[in-house]
Coordinates of N, CA and C in Angstrom, one line a residue:
Chain O
M1 N -115.4 -153.2 89.3 CA -114.0 -153.2 88.7 C -113.9 -152.6 87.3
S2 N -112.6 -152.2 86.9 CA -112.6 -151.4 85.8 C -111.3 -151.8 85.1
S3 N -111.3 -151.5 83.7 CA -110.0 -152.0 82.9 C -109.4 -150.4 82.9
A4 N -109.9 -149.5 83.3 CA -109.5 -148.0 83.3 C -109.2 -147.6 84.3
P5 N -108.0 -147.8 84.9 CA -107.5 -147.3 86.4 C -107.7 -145.9 86.5
S6 N -108.2 -145.5 87.7 CA -108.3 -144.1 88.1 C -107.5 -144.0 89.4
N7 N -106.1 -143.6 89.2 CA -105.3 -143.7 90.6 C -105.0 -142.3 90.9
G8 N -105.7 -141.7 91.0 CA -105.8 -140.3 91.5 C -104.7 -139.2 90.9
G9 N -104.3 -139.8 89.8 CA -103.6 -138.8 89.0 C -104.0 -137.8 88.1
G10 N -104.9 -137.1 88.8 CA -105.5 -135.9 88.1 C -107.0 -136.4 87.6
G11 N -107.4 -137.8 87.6 CA -108.8 -138.0 86.9 C -109.6 -138.1 88.1
G12 N -109.3 -137.5 89.2 CA -110.3 -137.7 90.3 C -110.0 -139.0 91.1
P13 N -110.9 -139.0 92.3 CA -110.5 -140.2 93.2 C -111.1 -141.5 92.7
C14 N -110.7 -142.6 92.9 CA -111.2 -143.9 92.3 C -112.4 -144.2 93.1
G15 N -113.2 -145.1 92.9 CA -114.5 -145.5 93.2 C -114.4 -145.7 95.0
A16 N -113.5 -146.2 95.2 CA -113.1 -146.6 96.8 C -112.9 -145.4 97.5
C17 N -112.0 -144.4 97.0 CA -111.9 -143.2 97.8 C -113.1 -142.3 97.5
K18 N -113.9 -142.3 96.5 CA -114.9 -141.6 96.3 C -116.0 -141.8 97.5
F19 N -116.1 -143.3 97.6 CA -117.0 -143.7 98.5 C -116.7 -143.6 99.9
L20 N -115.3 -143.4 100.2 CA -114.8 -143.1 101.7 C -114.6 -141.6 101.9
R21 N -114.8 -140.9 100.8 CA -114.8 -139.3 101.0 C -113.2 -139.2 101.2
R22 N -112.3 -139.7 100.8 CA -111.0 -139.3 101.1 C -109.9 -139.1 99.7
K23 N -109.0 -138.5 99.9 CA -108.1 -138.0 98.8 C -107.6 -139.3 98.1
C24 N -107.5 -139.6 97.0 CA -107.0 -140.6 96.1 C -105.6 -140.4 95.8
V25 N -104.7 -141.2 96.6 CA -103.2 -140.7 96.5 C -102.7 -141.7 95.4
K26 N -101.6 -141.4 94.9 CA -100.6 -142.2 94.0 C -100.4 -143.3 94.7
G27 N -100.7 -144.4 94.1 CA -100.5 -145.8 94.7 C -101.4 -146.3 95.2
C28 N -102.7 -145.8 95.5 CA -103.7 -146.1 96.0 C -104.1 -147.6 95.6
I29 N -104.2 -148.5 96.6 CA -104.3 -150.0 96.3 C -105.5 -150.4 95.6
F30 N -106.5 -149.6 96.0 CA -108.0 -149.9 95.2 C -108.0 -149.3 93.8
A31 N -107.2 -148.2 93.6 CA -107.6 -147.4 92.3 C -107.4 -148.3 91.0
P32 N -106.6 -149.2 90.9 CA -106.6 -150.1 89.5 C -107.8 -150.9 89.3
Y33 N -108.4 -151.1 90.5 CA -109.6 -151.9 90.6 C -111.4 -151.4 90.6
F34 N -111.3 -150.3 91.1 CA -112.4 -149.6 91.3 C -112.3 -148.2 90.6
D35 N -113.3 -148.2 89.6 CA -113.4 -146.9 89.0 C -114.4 -146.0 89.6
S36 N -114.6 -144.8 89.3 CA -115.2 -143.7 90.0 C -117.0 -143.8 89.6
D37 N -117.1 -144.8 88.6 CA -118.7 -145.0 88.4 C -119.1 -146.4 88.9
Q38 N -119.1 -147.5 88.3 CA -119.6 -148.6 88.8 C -118.7 -149.2 90.3
G39 N -117.5 -148.9 90.0 CA -116.5 -149.4 91.1 C -117.0 -148.7 92.6
T40 N -117.5 -147.6 92.5 CA -118.3 -147.2 93.9 C -119.1 -148.0 94.3
A41 N -120.0 -148.7 93.6 CA -121.1 -149.3 94.1 C -120.5 -150.7 94.7
H42 N -119.5 -151.3 93.8 CA -118.8 -152.4 94.0 C -118.1 -152.2 95.3
F43 N -117.3 -151.2 95.5 CA -116.5 -150.9 96.9 C -117.7 -150.9 98.0
A44 N -118.7 -150.2 97.8 CA -119.6 -150.1 98.8 C -120.0 -151.5 99.4
A45 N -120.2 -152.4 98.4 CA -120.5 -153.7 99.0 C -119.1 -154.4 99.7
V46 N -118.1 -154.3 99.2 CA -116.8 -154.8 99.6 C -116.9 -154.2 101.1
H47 N -116.9 -153.0 101.2 CA -116.7 -152.1 102.4 C -117.8 -152.5 103.5
K48 N -118.9 -152.8 103.1 CA -120.0 -153.2 104.2 C -119.9 -154.6 104.6
V49 N -119.1 -155.4 103.7 CA -119.1 -157.0 104.1 C -117.7 -157.1 104.9
F50 N -116.5 -156.6 104.3 CA -115.2 -157.0 104.9 C -114.6 -155.7 105.6
G51 N -115.1 -154.6 105.0 CA -114.4 -153.4 105.6 C -113.2 -152.9 104.9
A52 N -112.9 -151.5 104.6 CA -111.9 -151.0 103.9 C -110.7 -151.5 104.2
S53 N -110.5 -151.5 105.5 CA -108.9 -151.7 106.3 C -108.8 -153.2 105.9
N54 N -109.7 -154.3 106.2 CA -109.6 -155.5 105.8 C -109.1 -155.9 104.5
A55 N -110.0 -155.2 103.7 CA -109.8 -155.5 102.0 C -108.4 -155.0 101.8
S56 N -108.0 -153.9 102.2 CA -106.7 -153.3 101.9 C -105.6 -154.2 102.5
K57 N -105.6 -154.6 103.6 CA -104.6 -155.3 104.1 C -104.4 -156.7 103.3
L58 N -105.6 -157.3 103.1 CA -105.7 -158.6 102.2 C -104.9 -158.4 100.7
L59 N -105.5 -157.3 100.0 CA -104.8 -156.8 99.0 C -103.2 -156.6 98.9
H60 N -102.7 -156.1 99.8 CA -101.4 -155.8 100.2 C -100.7 -157.1 100.6
R61 N -101.2 -158.0 100.9 CA -100.5 -159.2 101.4 C -100.3 -160.3 100.1
I62 N -101.0 -159.9 99.1 CA -100.9 -160.9 97.9 C -100.2 -160.1 96.7
P63 N -99.7 -160.8 96.0 CA -98.8 -160.3 94.7 C -99.5 -159.4 93.8
A64 N -98.8 -158.5 93.3 CA -99.9 -157.4 92.4 C -100.5 -158.0 91.2
H65 N -99.8 -159.0 90.8 CA -100.5 -159.6 89.6 C -101.6 -160.6 89.8
K66 N -101.9 -160.9 91.2 CA -103.1 -161.7 91.5 C -104.1 -160.8 92.3
R67 N -104.0 -159.4 92.3 CA -104.8 -158.5 93.0 C -106.1 -158.6 92.2
L68 N -106.3 -158.5 90.8 CA -107.4 -158.3 90.2 C -108.5 -159.4 90.5
D69 N -107.8 -160.7 90.6 CA -108.7 -161.8 90.8 C -109.2 -161.7 92.3
A70 N -108.4 -161.4 93.3 CA -108.7 -161.2 94.6 C -109.9 -160.1 94.5
V71 N -109.7 -158.9 93.9 CA -110.8 -158.1 94.0 C -112.2 -158.8 93.5
V72 N -112.0 -159.3 92.2 CA -113.1 -160.0 91.7 C -113.9 -160.9 92.7
T73 N -113.0 -161.8 93.1 CA -113.8 -162.6 94.4 C -114.3 -161.9 95.5
L74 N -113.7 -161.0 96.1 CA -114.0 -160.1 97.0 C -115.6 -159.5 96.6
C75 N -115.5 -158.9 95.6 CA -116.8 -158.4 95.2 C -118.0 -159.2 95.0
Y76 N -117.4 -160.7 94.4 CA -118.6 -161.8 94.3 C -118.9 -161.9 95.6
E77 N -118.2 -162.1 96.6 CA -118.7 -162.6 98.1 C -119.5 -161.4 98.5
A78 N -118.8 -160.4 98.5 CA -119.6 -159.3 98.9 C -121.1 -159.0 98.4
L79 N -121.1 -159.0 97.2 CA -122.4 -158.9 96.4 C -123.4 -160.1 96.7
A80 N -123.0 -161.3 96.9 CA -123.8 -162.4 97.4 C -124.1 -162.2 98.9
R81 N -123.3 -161.6 99.7 CA -123.7 -161.5 101.1 C -124.5 -160.5 101.1
A82 N -124.8 -159.3 100.5 CA -125.7 -158.2 100.4 C -127.0 -158.7 99.8
R83 N -127.0 -159.8 99.0 CA -128.3 -160.5 98.4 C -128.8 -161.2 99.4
D84 N -127.9 -162.2 100.1 CA -128.3 -163.5 101.0 C -127.5 -163.2 102.1
P85 N -127.9 -162.5 103.1 CA -127.3 -162.2 104.5 C -126.9 -163.4 105.1
V86 N -127.7 -164.5 105.2 CA -127.3 -165.7 105.9 C -126.6 -166.5 105.1
Y87 N -126.6 -166.7 104.0 CA -125.6 -167.9 103.1 C -124.7 -167.3 102.3
G88 N -124.8 -166.0 101.9 CA -123.8 -165.4 100.8 C -123.8 -166.3 99.8
C89 N -122.5 -166.2 99.2 CA -122.2 -167.0 98.2 C -121.8 -168.6 98.5
V90 N -121.9 -168.9 100.1 CA -121.9 -170.3 100.3 C -123.1 -171.0 99.9
G91 N -124.2 -170.2 99.8 CA -125.5 -170.8 99.2 C -125.2 -171.2 97.9
H92 N -124.5 -170.7 97.1 CA -124.2 -171.2 95.7 C -123.4 -172.5 95.6
I93 N -122.6 -172.4 96.7 CA -121.7 -173.8 96.8 C -122.6 -175.1 97.3
F94 N -123.5 -174.6 98.0 CA -124.7 -175.7 98.6 C -125.1 -176.2 97.1
T95 N -126.0 -175.2 96.6 CA -126.5 -175.5 95.3 C -125.8 -176.2 94.3
L96 N -124.8 -176.0 93.9 CA -123.6 -176.6 93.0 C -123.4 -177.9 93.6
Q97 N -123.2 -178.1 94.8 CA -122.7 -179.5 95.5 C -123.8 -180.4 95.1
Q98 N -125.4 -179.9 95.4 CA -126.3 -180.8 95.1 C -126.5 -181.2 93.4
Q99 N -126.0 -180.2 92.7 CA -126.1 -180.6 91.3 C -125.0 -181.6 90.8
V100 N -123.8 -181.4 91.6 CA -122.8 -182.3 91.3 C -123.1 -183.9 91.8
N101 N -123.6 -183.9 93.0 CA -123.9 -185.3 93.7 C -125.1 -186.0 93.0
Chain T
M1 N -117.7 -173.0 116.0 CA -119.1 -173.0 116.7 C -119.3 -174.2 117.5
S2 N -120.3 -174.1 118.6 CA -120.6 -174.9 119.5 C -122.0 -175.0 119.8
S3 N -122.2 -176.4 120.4 CA -123.8 -176.5 120.6 C -123.6 -176.2 122.2
A4 N -122.6 -176.0 122.8 CA -122.7 -175.6 124.5 C -122.1 -174.0 124.5
P5 N -123.4 -173.2 124.5 CA -123.2 -171.8 124.4 C -122.4 -171.5 125.6
S6 N -121.5 -170.4 125.7 CA -120.7 -169.8 126.7 C -121.1 -168.2 126.7
N7 N -122.1 -168.1 127.3 CA -122.8 -166.7 127.2 C -122.2 -165.6 128.3
G8 N -121.2 -166.0 128.8 CA -120.6 -165.1 129.8 C -121.1 -165.1 131.1
G9 N -122.1 -166.1 131.3 CA -122.9 -166.2 132.6 C -122.2 -167.0 133.6
G10 N -121.0 -166.7 133.9 CA -120.2 -167.5 134.9 C -119.2 -168.2 134.3
G11 N -119.4 -168.8 133.0 CA -118.3 -169.7 132.7 C -117.4 -169.2 131.7
G12 N -117.0 -168.1 132.0 CA -115.9 -167.3 131.1 C -116.4 -166.8 129.7
P13 N -115.6 -166.1 129.3 CA -115.9 -165.4 128.0 C -116.1 -166.5 126.7
C14 N -116.8 -166.1 125.9 CA -117.0 -167.1 124.7 C -115.8 -166.7 123.8
G15 N -115.5 -167.6 122.8 CA -114.4 -167.6 122.1 C -114.1 -166.2 121.6
A16 N -115.1 -165.6 120.9 CA -114.8 -164.2 120.3 C -114.4 -163.2 121.3
C17 N -115.0 -163.3 122.6 CA -114.6 -162.1 123.6 C -113.0 -162.7 124.1
K18 N -113.0 -163.8 124.1 CA -111.7 -164.4 124.5 C -110.6 -163.9 123.6
F19 N -110.9 -164.0 122.1 CA -110.0 -163.4 121.3 C -109.8 -162.3 121.2
L20 N -111.0 -161.4 121.6 CA -111.0 -159.9 121.7 C -110.2 -159.3 123.1
R21 N -110.2 -160.1 123.7 CA -109.8 -160.0 125.2 C -110.7 -158.8 125.8
R22 N -111.9 -159.0 125.6 CA -113.0 -158.2 126.3 C -114.0 -158.9 127.3
K23 N -114.6 -158.3 128.2 CA -115.7 -159.0 128.9 C -116.6 -159.4 128.2
C24 N -117.1 -160.8 128.4 CA -118.3 -161.4 127.5 C -119.5 -161.2 128.3
V25 N -120.4 -160.0 127.8 CA -121.6 -159.8 128.5 C -122.6 -160.7 128.1
K26 N -123.9 -160.6 129.0 CA -124.9 -161.3 128.6 C -125.4 -160.8 127.6
G27 N -126.0 -161.7 126.5 CA -126.5 -161.4 125.5 C -125.5 -161.2 124.4
C28 N -124.1 -161.4 124.6 CA -123.3 -161.2 123.6 C -123.6 -161.9 122.4
I29 N -123.6 -161.2 121.1 CA -124.1 -161.8 119.8 C -123.3 -163.1 119.3
F30 N -122.0 -163.1 120.1 CA -121.2 -164.2 119.3 C -121.1 -165.3 120.1
A31 N -121.7 -165.3 121.5 CA -121.5 -166.3 122.5 C -122.2 -167.7 122.2
P32 N -123.3 -167.6 121.4 CA -124.0 -168.9 121.4 C -123.3 -169.8 120.3
Y33 N -122.3 -169.0 119.6 CA -121.8 -169.7 118.4 C -120.3 -169.8 118.3
F34 N -119.6 -169.4 119.4 CA -118.3 -169.3 119.6 C -117.7 -169.9 120.8
D35 N -117.4 -170.9 121.0 CA -117.1 -171.6 122.7 C -115.6 -171.0 122.8
S36 N -115.2 -171.4 124.0 CA -113.9 -170.7 124.4 C -112.8 -171.7 123.7
D37 N -113.0 -172.7 123.2 CA -112.2 -173.7 122.7 C -111.8 -173.3 121.2
Q38 N -112.5 -174.2 120.4 CA -112.2 -174.2 119.0 C -112.9 -172.9 118.4
G39 N -114.0 -172.3 119.1 CA -114.6 -171.1 118.8 C -113.6 -169.8 118.7
T40 N -112.5 -170.1 119.5 CA -111.7 -168.8 119.4 C -110.8 -168.8 118.1
A41 N -110.5 -170.1 117.6 CA -109.7 -170.0 116.4 C -110.8 -169.7 115.2
H42 N -111.9 -170.1 115.3 CA -113.0 -169.8 114.0 C -113.2 -168.3 114.2
F43 N -113.3 -167.7 115.3 CA -113.4 -166.3 115.3 C -112.4 -165.4 114.8
A44 N -111.0 -166.0 115.2 CA -109.8 -165.3 114.7 C -109.9 -165.1 113.3
A45 N -110.4 -166.3 112.5 CA -110.3 -166.2 111.2 C -111.5 -165.2 110.4
V46 N -112.8 -165.2 111.4 CA -113.8 -164.5 111.0 C -113.4 -162.9 111.1
H47 N -112.5 -162.5 112.1 CA -112.3 -161.4 112.6 C -111.1 -160.8 111.5
K48 N -110.3 -161.7 111.1 CA -109.2 -161.3 110.1 C -109.8 -160.9 108.9
V49 N -110.9 -161.5 108.3 CA -111.4 -161.3 107.0 C -112.6 -160.3 107.1
F50 N -113.4 -160.4 108.1 CA -114.6 -159.5 107.9 C -114.5 -158.6 109.0
G51 N -113.7 -158.6 110.2 CA -113.7 -158.0 111.3 C -114.9 -158.2 112.3
A52 N -114.7 -157.7 113.5 CA -115.8 -158.2 114.4 C -116.9 -157.3 114.4
S53 N -116.7 -156.0 114.3 CA -117.7 -155.1 114.1 C -118.7 -155.5 112.7
N54 N -118.1 -155.7 111.6 CA -119.0 -156.1 110.5 C -119.7 -157.4 110.8
A55 N -119.0 -158.4 111.4 CA -119.7 -159.7 111.7 C -120.8 -159.6 112.7
S56 N -120.8 -158.5 113.7 CA -121.6 -158.3 114.6 C -122.9 -157.6 114.0
K57 N -122.6 -156.7 113.1 CA -123.5 -156.0 112.5 C -124.5 -156.9 111.9
L58 N -123.8 -157.7 111.0 CA -124.5 -158.7 110.0 C -125.3 -159.6 110.9
L59 N -124.7 -160.3 111.9 CA -125.7 -161.0 112.7 C -127.0 -160.4 113.3
H60 N -126.6 -159.1 113.6 CA -127.8 -158.1 114.3 C -128.9 -158.0 113.4
R61 N -128.5 -158.0 112.1 CA -129.5 -157.7 110.9 C -130.4 -158.9 110.6
I62 N -129.9 -160.1 111.2 CA -130.7 -161.2 110.9 C -131.4 -161.9 111.9
P63 N -132.5 -162.6 111.6 CA -133.5 -163.0 112.7 C -132.6 -164.2 113.5
A64 N -132.7 -164.2 114.9 CA -131.8 -165.0 115.7 C -131.8 -166.6 115.1
H65 N -133.1 -167.0 114.6 CA -133.1 -168.3 114.3 C -132.1 -168.7 113.1
K66 N -131.7 -167.6 112.3 CA -130.9 -168.0 111.1 C -129.6 -167.6 111.4
R67 N -129.3 -167.2 112.6 CA -127.7 -166.6 112.9 C -126.8 -167.9 112.8
L68 N -127.2 -168.9 113.5 CA -126.2 -170.1 113.1 C -125.8 -170.5 111.8
D69 N -126.9 -170.5 110.9 CA -126.5 -170.8 109.7 C -125.5 -169.6 109.0
A70 N -125.6 -168.3 109.6 CA -124.8 -167.3 109.1 C -123.6 -167.4 109.8
V71 N -123.4 -167.7 110.9 CA -122.1 -167.9 111.6 C -121.2 -169.0 110.6
V72 N -121.9 -170.2 110.6 CA -121.4 -171.4 109.7 C -120.9 -170.9 108.5
T73 N -121.7 -170.0 107.6 CA -121.2 -169.6 106.3 C -120.2 -168.7 106.4
L74 N -120.0 -167.6 107.5 CA -119.1 -166.7 107.7 C -117.7 -167.4 107.7
C75 N -117.8 -168.5 108.6 CA -116.7 -169.1 109.2 C -116.1 -169.9 107.8
Y76 N -117.0 -170.5 107.2 CA -116.5 -171.1 106.1 C -115.8 -170.3 104.8
E77 N -116.4 -169.0 104.9 CA -115.8 -168.1 103.9 C -114.6 -167.7 104.4
A78 N -114.4 -167.3 105.7 CA -113.2 -166.9 106.3 C -112.1 -167.8 106.1
L79 N -112.4 -169.4 106.5 CA -111.3 -170.2 106.6 C -110.8 -170.3 105.4
A80 N -111.9 -170.4 104.1 CA -111.3 -170.5 102.8 C -110.4 -169.3 102.3
R81 N -110.7 -168.2 102.8 CA -109.9 -166.9 102.3 C -108.6 -167.1 103.1
A82 N -108.5 -167.8 104.3 CA -107.3 -167.8 105.1 C -106.2 -168.8 104.3
R83 N -106.9 -169.8 103.7 CA -106.2 -171.0 102.9 C -105.9 -170.3 101.8
D84 N -106.6 -169.5 101.1 CA -106.4 -169.1 99.7 C -106.8 -167.6 99.6
P85 N -105.8 -166.8 99.9 CA -106.1 -165.3 99.9 C -106.8 -164.7 98.6
V86 N -106.3 -165.3 97.5 CA -106.9 -164.7 96.2 C -108.1 -165.1 95.6
Y87 N -108.4 -166.5 96.0 CA -109.8 -166.7 95.3 C -110.8 -167.2 96.7
G88 N -110.4 -167.3 97.9 CA -111.2 -167.8 98.8 C -112.3 -168.8 98.3
C89 N -113.3 -168.8 98.9 CA -114.4 -169.8 98.7 C -115.0 -169.8 97.3
V90 N -114.6 -168.6 96.6 CA -115.0 -168.5 95.2 C -114.3 -169.7 94.3
G91 N -113.0 -170.0 94.7 CA -112.4 -171.1 94.0 C -113.2 -172.2 94.1
H92 N -114.1 -172.6 95.1 CA -114.6 -173.7 95.3 C -115.8 -173.6 94.4
I93 N -116.3 -172.4 94.2 CA -117.4 -172.1 93.2 C -117.0 -172.5 91.8
F94 N -115.9 -171.8 91.2 CA -115.3 -172.3 90.0 C -115.0 -173.7 89.8
T95 N -114.6 -174.3 90.9 CA -114.2 -175.6 90.5 C -115.6 -176.5 90.6
L96 N -116.6 -176.2 91.2 CA -118.0 -177.0 91.0 C -118.6 -176.7 89.9
Q97 N -118.5 -175.6 89.4 CA -119.1 -175.1 88.1 C -118.3 -175.7 86.9
Q98 N -117.3 -176.0 86.9 CA -116.5 -176.8 86.0 C -117.1 -178.3 86.1
Q99 N -117.4 -178.6 87.1 CA -118.0 -180.0 87.3 C -119.1 -180.2 86.8
V100 N -119.9 -179.4 87.0 CA -121.4 -179.3 86.5 C -121.5 -179.2 85.0
N101 N -120.7 -178.1 84.5 CA -120.8 -178.1 83.0 C -120.3 -179.1 82.1

């Protein structure tokens, strides 16, 4: 995620389009959230777990002002699933539930 | 998820193949975990969030004896994302973390 959007407006592709090796068009749904540096690695995890198409559809379905939160949680889930393919972030939930009980 | 596998061996398609409207072949990776009843609804959620191909690849990458746990956590994540498209199950993590702190 980045606070410096790269929306294909002359600054090169965003991290998602860089990963997907495609032209980053104006209005790219991923550009505001995935820069061409760390955003590429984050998007790779999201792509592996959810798929670019599913992630895009999800973001399109929710209001623009909530999309950053959605991207943060998608990245969190994707990175957790990369680290722990069996439990993913649900492993964190089990651990926290044990601490609460 | 079901304890009564439907592996395409004469008992009709599993819930995943029923949802995907495809023939459920012997050795179907989804059949042991998605029956043709409730499993179809669970698989629909997994399909919408992760995609059938990504879920299949994930299951193939992990040992058979850990796949049920993986399916349970995938369904958990998928159903949470269906209920809360912005935060998904990460919303549960935030809530639990507040209770722990």
